[in-house]
Every structure is written in C-alpha cells, then in structure tokens.
GROMACS .gro file of C-alpha atoms in nm:
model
  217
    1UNK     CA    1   7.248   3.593   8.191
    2UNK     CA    2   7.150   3.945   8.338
    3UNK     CA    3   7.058   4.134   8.047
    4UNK     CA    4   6.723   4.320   7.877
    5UNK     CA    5   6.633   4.275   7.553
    6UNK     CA    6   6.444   4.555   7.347
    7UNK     CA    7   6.157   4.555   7.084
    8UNK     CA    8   6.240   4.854   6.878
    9UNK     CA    9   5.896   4.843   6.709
   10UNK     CA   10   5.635   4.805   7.001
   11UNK     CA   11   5.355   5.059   7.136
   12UNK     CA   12   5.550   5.024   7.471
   13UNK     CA   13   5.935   5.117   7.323
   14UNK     CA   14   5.932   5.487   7.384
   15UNK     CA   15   5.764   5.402   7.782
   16UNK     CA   16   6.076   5.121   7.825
   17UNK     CA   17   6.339   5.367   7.666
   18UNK     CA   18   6.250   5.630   7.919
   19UNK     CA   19   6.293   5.369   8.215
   20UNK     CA   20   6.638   5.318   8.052
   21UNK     CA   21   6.755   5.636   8.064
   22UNK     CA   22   6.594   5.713   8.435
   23UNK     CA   23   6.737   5.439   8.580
   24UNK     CA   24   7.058   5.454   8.354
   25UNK     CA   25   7.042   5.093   8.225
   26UNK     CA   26   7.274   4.994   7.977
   27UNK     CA   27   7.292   4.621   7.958
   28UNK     CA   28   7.018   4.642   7.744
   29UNK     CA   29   7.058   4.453   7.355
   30UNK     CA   30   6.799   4.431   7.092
   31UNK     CA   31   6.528   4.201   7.064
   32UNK     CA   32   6.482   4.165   6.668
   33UNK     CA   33   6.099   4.116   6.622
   34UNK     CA   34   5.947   4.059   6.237
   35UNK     CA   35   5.675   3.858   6.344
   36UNK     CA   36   5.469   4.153   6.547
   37UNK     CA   37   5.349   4.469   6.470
   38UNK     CA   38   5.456   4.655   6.175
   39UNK     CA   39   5.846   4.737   6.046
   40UNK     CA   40   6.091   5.008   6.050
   41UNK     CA   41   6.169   5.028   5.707
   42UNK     CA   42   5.957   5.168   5.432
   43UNK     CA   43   5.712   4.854   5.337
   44UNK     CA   44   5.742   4.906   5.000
   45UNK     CA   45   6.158   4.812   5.044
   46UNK     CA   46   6.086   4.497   5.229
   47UNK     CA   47   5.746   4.364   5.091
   48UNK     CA   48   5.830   3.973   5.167
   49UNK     CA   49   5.861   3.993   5.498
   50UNK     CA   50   5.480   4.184   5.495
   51UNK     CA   51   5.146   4.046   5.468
   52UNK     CA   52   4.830   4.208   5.293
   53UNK     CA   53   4.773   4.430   5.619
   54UNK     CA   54   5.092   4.571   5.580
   55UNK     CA   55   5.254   4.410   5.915
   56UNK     CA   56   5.497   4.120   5.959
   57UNK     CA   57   5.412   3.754   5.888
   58UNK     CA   58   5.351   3.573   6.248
   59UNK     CA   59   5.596   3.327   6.311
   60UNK     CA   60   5.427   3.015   6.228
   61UNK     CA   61   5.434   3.154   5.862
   62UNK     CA   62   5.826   3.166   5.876
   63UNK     CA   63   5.867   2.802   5.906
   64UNK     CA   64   5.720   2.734   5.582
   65UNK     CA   65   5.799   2.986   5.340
   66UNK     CA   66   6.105   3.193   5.249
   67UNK     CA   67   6.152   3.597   5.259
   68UNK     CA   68   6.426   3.782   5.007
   69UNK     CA   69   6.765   3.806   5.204
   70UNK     CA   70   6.808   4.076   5.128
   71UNK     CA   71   6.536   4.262   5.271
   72UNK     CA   72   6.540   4.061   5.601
   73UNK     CA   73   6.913   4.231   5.660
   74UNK     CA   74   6.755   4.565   5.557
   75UNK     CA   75   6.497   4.519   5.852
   76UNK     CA   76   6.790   4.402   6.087
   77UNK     CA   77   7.024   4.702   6.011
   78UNK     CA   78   6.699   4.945   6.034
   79UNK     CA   79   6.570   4.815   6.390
   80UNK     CA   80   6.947   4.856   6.498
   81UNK     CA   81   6.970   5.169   6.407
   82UNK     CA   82   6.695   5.281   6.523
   83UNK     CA   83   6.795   5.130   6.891
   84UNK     CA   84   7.067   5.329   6.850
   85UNK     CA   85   6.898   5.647   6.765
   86UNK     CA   86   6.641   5.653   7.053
   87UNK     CA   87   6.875   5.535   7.311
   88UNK     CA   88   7.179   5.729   7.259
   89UNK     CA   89   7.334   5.373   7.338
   90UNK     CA   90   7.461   5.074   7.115
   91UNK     CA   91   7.305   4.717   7.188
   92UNK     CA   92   7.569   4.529   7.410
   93UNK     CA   93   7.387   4.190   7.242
   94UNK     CA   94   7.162   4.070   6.986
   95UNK     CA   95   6.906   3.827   6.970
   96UNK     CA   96   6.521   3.789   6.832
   97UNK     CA   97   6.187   3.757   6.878
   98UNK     CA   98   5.999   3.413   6.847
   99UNK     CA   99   6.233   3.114   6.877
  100UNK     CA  100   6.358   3.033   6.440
  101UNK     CA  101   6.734   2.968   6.337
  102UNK     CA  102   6.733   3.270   6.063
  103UNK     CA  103   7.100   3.122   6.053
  104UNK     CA  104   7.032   2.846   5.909
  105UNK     CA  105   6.764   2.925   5.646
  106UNK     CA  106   6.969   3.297   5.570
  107UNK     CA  107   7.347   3.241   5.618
  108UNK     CA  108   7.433   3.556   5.471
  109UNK     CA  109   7.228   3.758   5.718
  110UNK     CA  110   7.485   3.571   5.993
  111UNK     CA  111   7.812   3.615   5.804
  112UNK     CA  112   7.628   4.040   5.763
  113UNK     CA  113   7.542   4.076   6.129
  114UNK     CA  114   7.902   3.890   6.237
  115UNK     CA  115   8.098   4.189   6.009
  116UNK     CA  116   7.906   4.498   6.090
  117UNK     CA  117   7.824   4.488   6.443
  118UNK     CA  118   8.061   4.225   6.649
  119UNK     CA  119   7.791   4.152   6.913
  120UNK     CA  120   7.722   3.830   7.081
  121UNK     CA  121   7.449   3.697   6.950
  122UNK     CA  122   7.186   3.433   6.946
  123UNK     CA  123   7.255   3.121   6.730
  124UNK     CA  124   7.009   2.839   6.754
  125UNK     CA  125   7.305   2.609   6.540
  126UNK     CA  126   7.638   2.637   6.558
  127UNK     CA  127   7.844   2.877   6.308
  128UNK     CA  128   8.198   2.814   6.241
  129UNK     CA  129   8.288   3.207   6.221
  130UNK     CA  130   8.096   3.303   6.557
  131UNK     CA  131   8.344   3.512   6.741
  132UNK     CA  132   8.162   3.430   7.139
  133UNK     CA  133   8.193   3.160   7.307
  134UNK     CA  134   7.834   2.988   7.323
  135UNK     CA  135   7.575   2.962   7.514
  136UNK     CA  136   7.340   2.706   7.585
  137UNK     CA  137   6.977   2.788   7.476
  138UNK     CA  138   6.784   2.516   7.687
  139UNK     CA  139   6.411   2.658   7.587
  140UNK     CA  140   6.211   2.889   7.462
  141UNK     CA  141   6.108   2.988   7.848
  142UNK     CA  142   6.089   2.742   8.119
  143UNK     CA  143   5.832   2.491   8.081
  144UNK     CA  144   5.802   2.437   8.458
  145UNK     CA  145   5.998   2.571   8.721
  146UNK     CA  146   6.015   2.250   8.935
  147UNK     CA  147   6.267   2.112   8.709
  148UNK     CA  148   6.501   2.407   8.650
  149UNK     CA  149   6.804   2.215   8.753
  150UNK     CA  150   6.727   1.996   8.476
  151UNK     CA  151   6.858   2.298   8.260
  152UNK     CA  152   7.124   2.386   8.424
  153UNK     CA  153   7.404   2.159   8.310
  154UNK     CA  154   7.633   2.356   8.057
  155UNK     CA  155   7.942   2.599   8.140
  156UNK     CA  156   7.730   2.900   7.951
  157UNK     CA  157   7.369   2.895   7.954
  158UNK     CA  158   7.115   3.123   7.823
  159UNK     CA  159   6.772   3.076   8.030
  160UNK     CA  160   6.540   3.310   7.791
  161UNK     CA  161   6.316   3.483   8.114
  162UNK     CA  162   5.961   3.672   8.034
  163UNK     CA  163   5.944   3.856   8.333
  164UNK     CA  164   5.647   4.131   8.354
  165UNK     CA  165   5.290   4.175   8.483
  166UNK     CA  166   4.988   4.121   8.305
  167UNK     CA  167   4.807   4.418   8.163
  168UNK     CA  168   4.524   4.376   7.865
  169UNK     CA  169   4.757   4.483   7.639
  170UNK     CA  170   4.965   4.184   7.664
  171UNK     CA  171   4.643   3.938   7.711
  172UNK     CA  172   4.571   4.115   7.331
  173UNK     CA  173   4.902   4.083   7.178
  174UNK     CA  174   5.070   3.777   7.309
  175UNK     CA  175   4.994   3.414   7.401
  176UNK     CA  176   5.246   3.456   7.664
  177UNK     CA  177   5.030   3.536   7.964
  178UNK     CA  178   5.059   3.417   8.332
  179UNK     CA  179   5.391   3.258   8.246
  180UNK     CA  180   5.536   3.603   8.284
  181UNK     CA  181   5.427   3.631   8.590
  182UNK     CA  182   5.553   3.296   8.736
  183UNK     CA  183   5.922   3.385   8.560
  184UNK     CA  184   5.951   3.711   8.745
  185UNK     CA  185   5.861   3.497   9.068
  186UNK     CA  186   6.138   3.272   8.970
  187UNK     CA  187   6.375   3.486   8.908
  188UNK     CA  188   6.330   3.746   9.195
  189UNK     CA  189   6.326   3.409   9.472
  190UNK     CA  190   6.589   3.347   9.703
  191UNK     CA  191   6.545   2.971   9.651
  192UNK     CA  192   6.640   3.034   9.245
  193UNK     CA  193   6.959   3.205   9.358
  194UNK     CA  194   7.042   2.920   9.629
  195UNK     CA  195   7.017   2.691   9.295
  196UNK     CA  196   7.274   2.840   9.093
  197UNK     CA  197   7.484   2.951   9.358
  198UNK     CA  198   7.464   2.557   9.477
  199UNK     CA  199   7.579   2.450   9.147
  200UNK     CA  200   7.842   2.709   9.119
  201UNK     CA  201   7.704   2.918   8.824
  202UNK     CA  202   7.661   3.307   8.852
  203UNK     CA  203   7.473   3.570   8.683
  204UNK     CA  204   7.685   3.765   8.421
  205UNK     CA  205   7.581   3.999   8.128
  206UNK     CA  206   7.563   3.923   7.751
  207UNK     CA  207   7.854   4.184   7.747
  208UNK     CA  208   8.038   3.948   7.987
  209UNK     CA  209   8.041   3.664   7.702
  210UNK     CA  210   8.424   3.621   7.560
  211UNK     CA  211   8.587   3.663   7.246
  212UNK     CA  212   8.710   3.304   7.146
  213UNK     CA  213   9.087   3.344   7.023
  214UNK     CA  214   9.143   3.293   6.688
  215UNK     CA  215   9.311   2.922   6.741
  216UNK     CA  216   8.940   2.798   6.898
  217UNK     CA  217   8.796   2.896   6.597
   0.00000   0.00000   0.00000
C-alpha cells in the first residue's frame, strides 16, 4: 500500500506535518502510538495506560496486563483529533504503533472506532462488522528482503515499510535501526517494482481499500 502513517505524539510531528503541507500530502493516516513518549490526554484521565514516569507502558508490558477501556478509547479519540487539528486534514486510515491485536483484548474500542470514524483500519484478527475488505498483514517489517516473494501471495496485502535514515535520535528511541535504511532501499529499487509488477500486484492507497457490500458481511 502507498500510504504514511503519523505519530501524533512524537518530538518530530510538528517537522513531518510541515513536510505535509509543503509538499501537499494527503494520503497520510494515523499511526496510534501508547507505547512511546507521553499522551495527549490529561494523565490524570487515563492513568492505566501510564507508568510512574508519567509516559506510556512499552509494549512488552501490554501483553501481560490489562488497561481500563475506557480510557484506551479516550487516548484514541484524543490522538485523532489532534491529527485533525494540526493538519487541517482527516486520516484517510488508521492503524498503530507496535504490532498487538487491541481488537481482541478491547472489542469495544473496535465496535467505537468502526462507528465514529469509518476508516480502514488495521485488524490483526478478523471482525465480523469490519466494513473493508482485508488486508493481509504478513509481518511486522520484512525480516529479509531476499524472500519478499514469499509474502506476496494474497489479493490485498499490507507490507508494514520503515523507511527513513538514521539520525541519533532514532538510535535513542527505537530498536529499529539499520532496518530502516535497508526498507527505503527496497522500496525505492527498480528490482522491488519488477517483483510486484511480475506478479501482477500494484501499489494503491489505504483510501483505495473497498467498502464490502452489506451481503459479504
């Protein structure tokens, strides 16, 4: 898919908003993050989701503890509309930082983001009252490049990219290093586009995803 994804709550959002609006870049969704940084609500409205510092539980703590619903869709709605303040834009998708099905483990937060927003979305399980067709989300990022056609075998397919250079900023915050480096490679070669084209898949937008009608359900 040819999309961006924003982080709403990063040193670097104001710096990547004002590329946005140079370059007038609007397939651009949000990138829910609560497992970096600090929130965009008041703390004292979503204190589950916050450790002792004050900033979001990193995302090995999510897989073995539980948050109040309630304050996890606060934190959704809040980063949204934020997005929506400092771009003058809405998100055309949604999807989240660090790889966890908040789907399964909070199904009201689906059935809430489904109802007030109508975006595609990602879904790591499948959701009987998703209104998209799906897409395929093979991996986290590509484990190795040599094997990409290994990945390519659905109708839709969502190949999560990392593409950037490394700064010491990201060397401080992320774990996520040289790999960013190798995905922009990947994705800017003419040998990558050969591939696809090859197998007859092209490039389209989360935008681009389709409604299912109502009988598919």
């Amino acid at each position: 898919m040819s999309s961006i994804s924003l982080m709403i709550n990063t040193p670097k959002t104001l710096e990547a908003i004002e590329i946005m609006k140079k370059y007038k870049i609007t397939c651009v969704g949000i990138h829910i993050n609560i497992t970096l940084g600090k929130p965009v609500s008041s703390p004292s409205n979503i204190p589950s989701l916050l450790d002792e510092h004050g900033s979001f539980h990193k995302a090995d703590w999510w897989f073995q503890n539980q948050v109040n619903e309630n304050e996890l869709i606060l934190e959704f709605d809040n980063q949204i509309a934020l997005f929506e303040k400092l771009t003058g834009q809405k998100p055309n998708h949604l999807n989240y930082h660090h790889r966890f099905d908040f789907y399964q483990y909070y199904p009201s937060l689906a059935k809430h983001l489904f109802e007030k927003y109508q975006l595609p979305m990602r879904l790591e399980k499948d959701y009987h009252e998703y209104p998209y067709e799906y897409a395929i989300n093979q991996t986290y990022f590509l484990n190795t490049h040599d094997d990409i056609h290994k990945y390519l075998i659905g109708d839709i397919i969502e190949m999560p990219c990392h593409v950037g250079f490394v700064d010491q900023s990201i060397m401080e915050m992320s774990s996520l290093n040289l790999q960013r480096m190798e995905d922009h490679a990947l994705v800017t070669s003419s040998r990558f586009k050969k591939l696809y084209h090859d197998l007859g898949y092209q490039l389209i937008g989360w935008n681009q995803l389709q409604k299912k009608t109502r009988n598919s359900y």
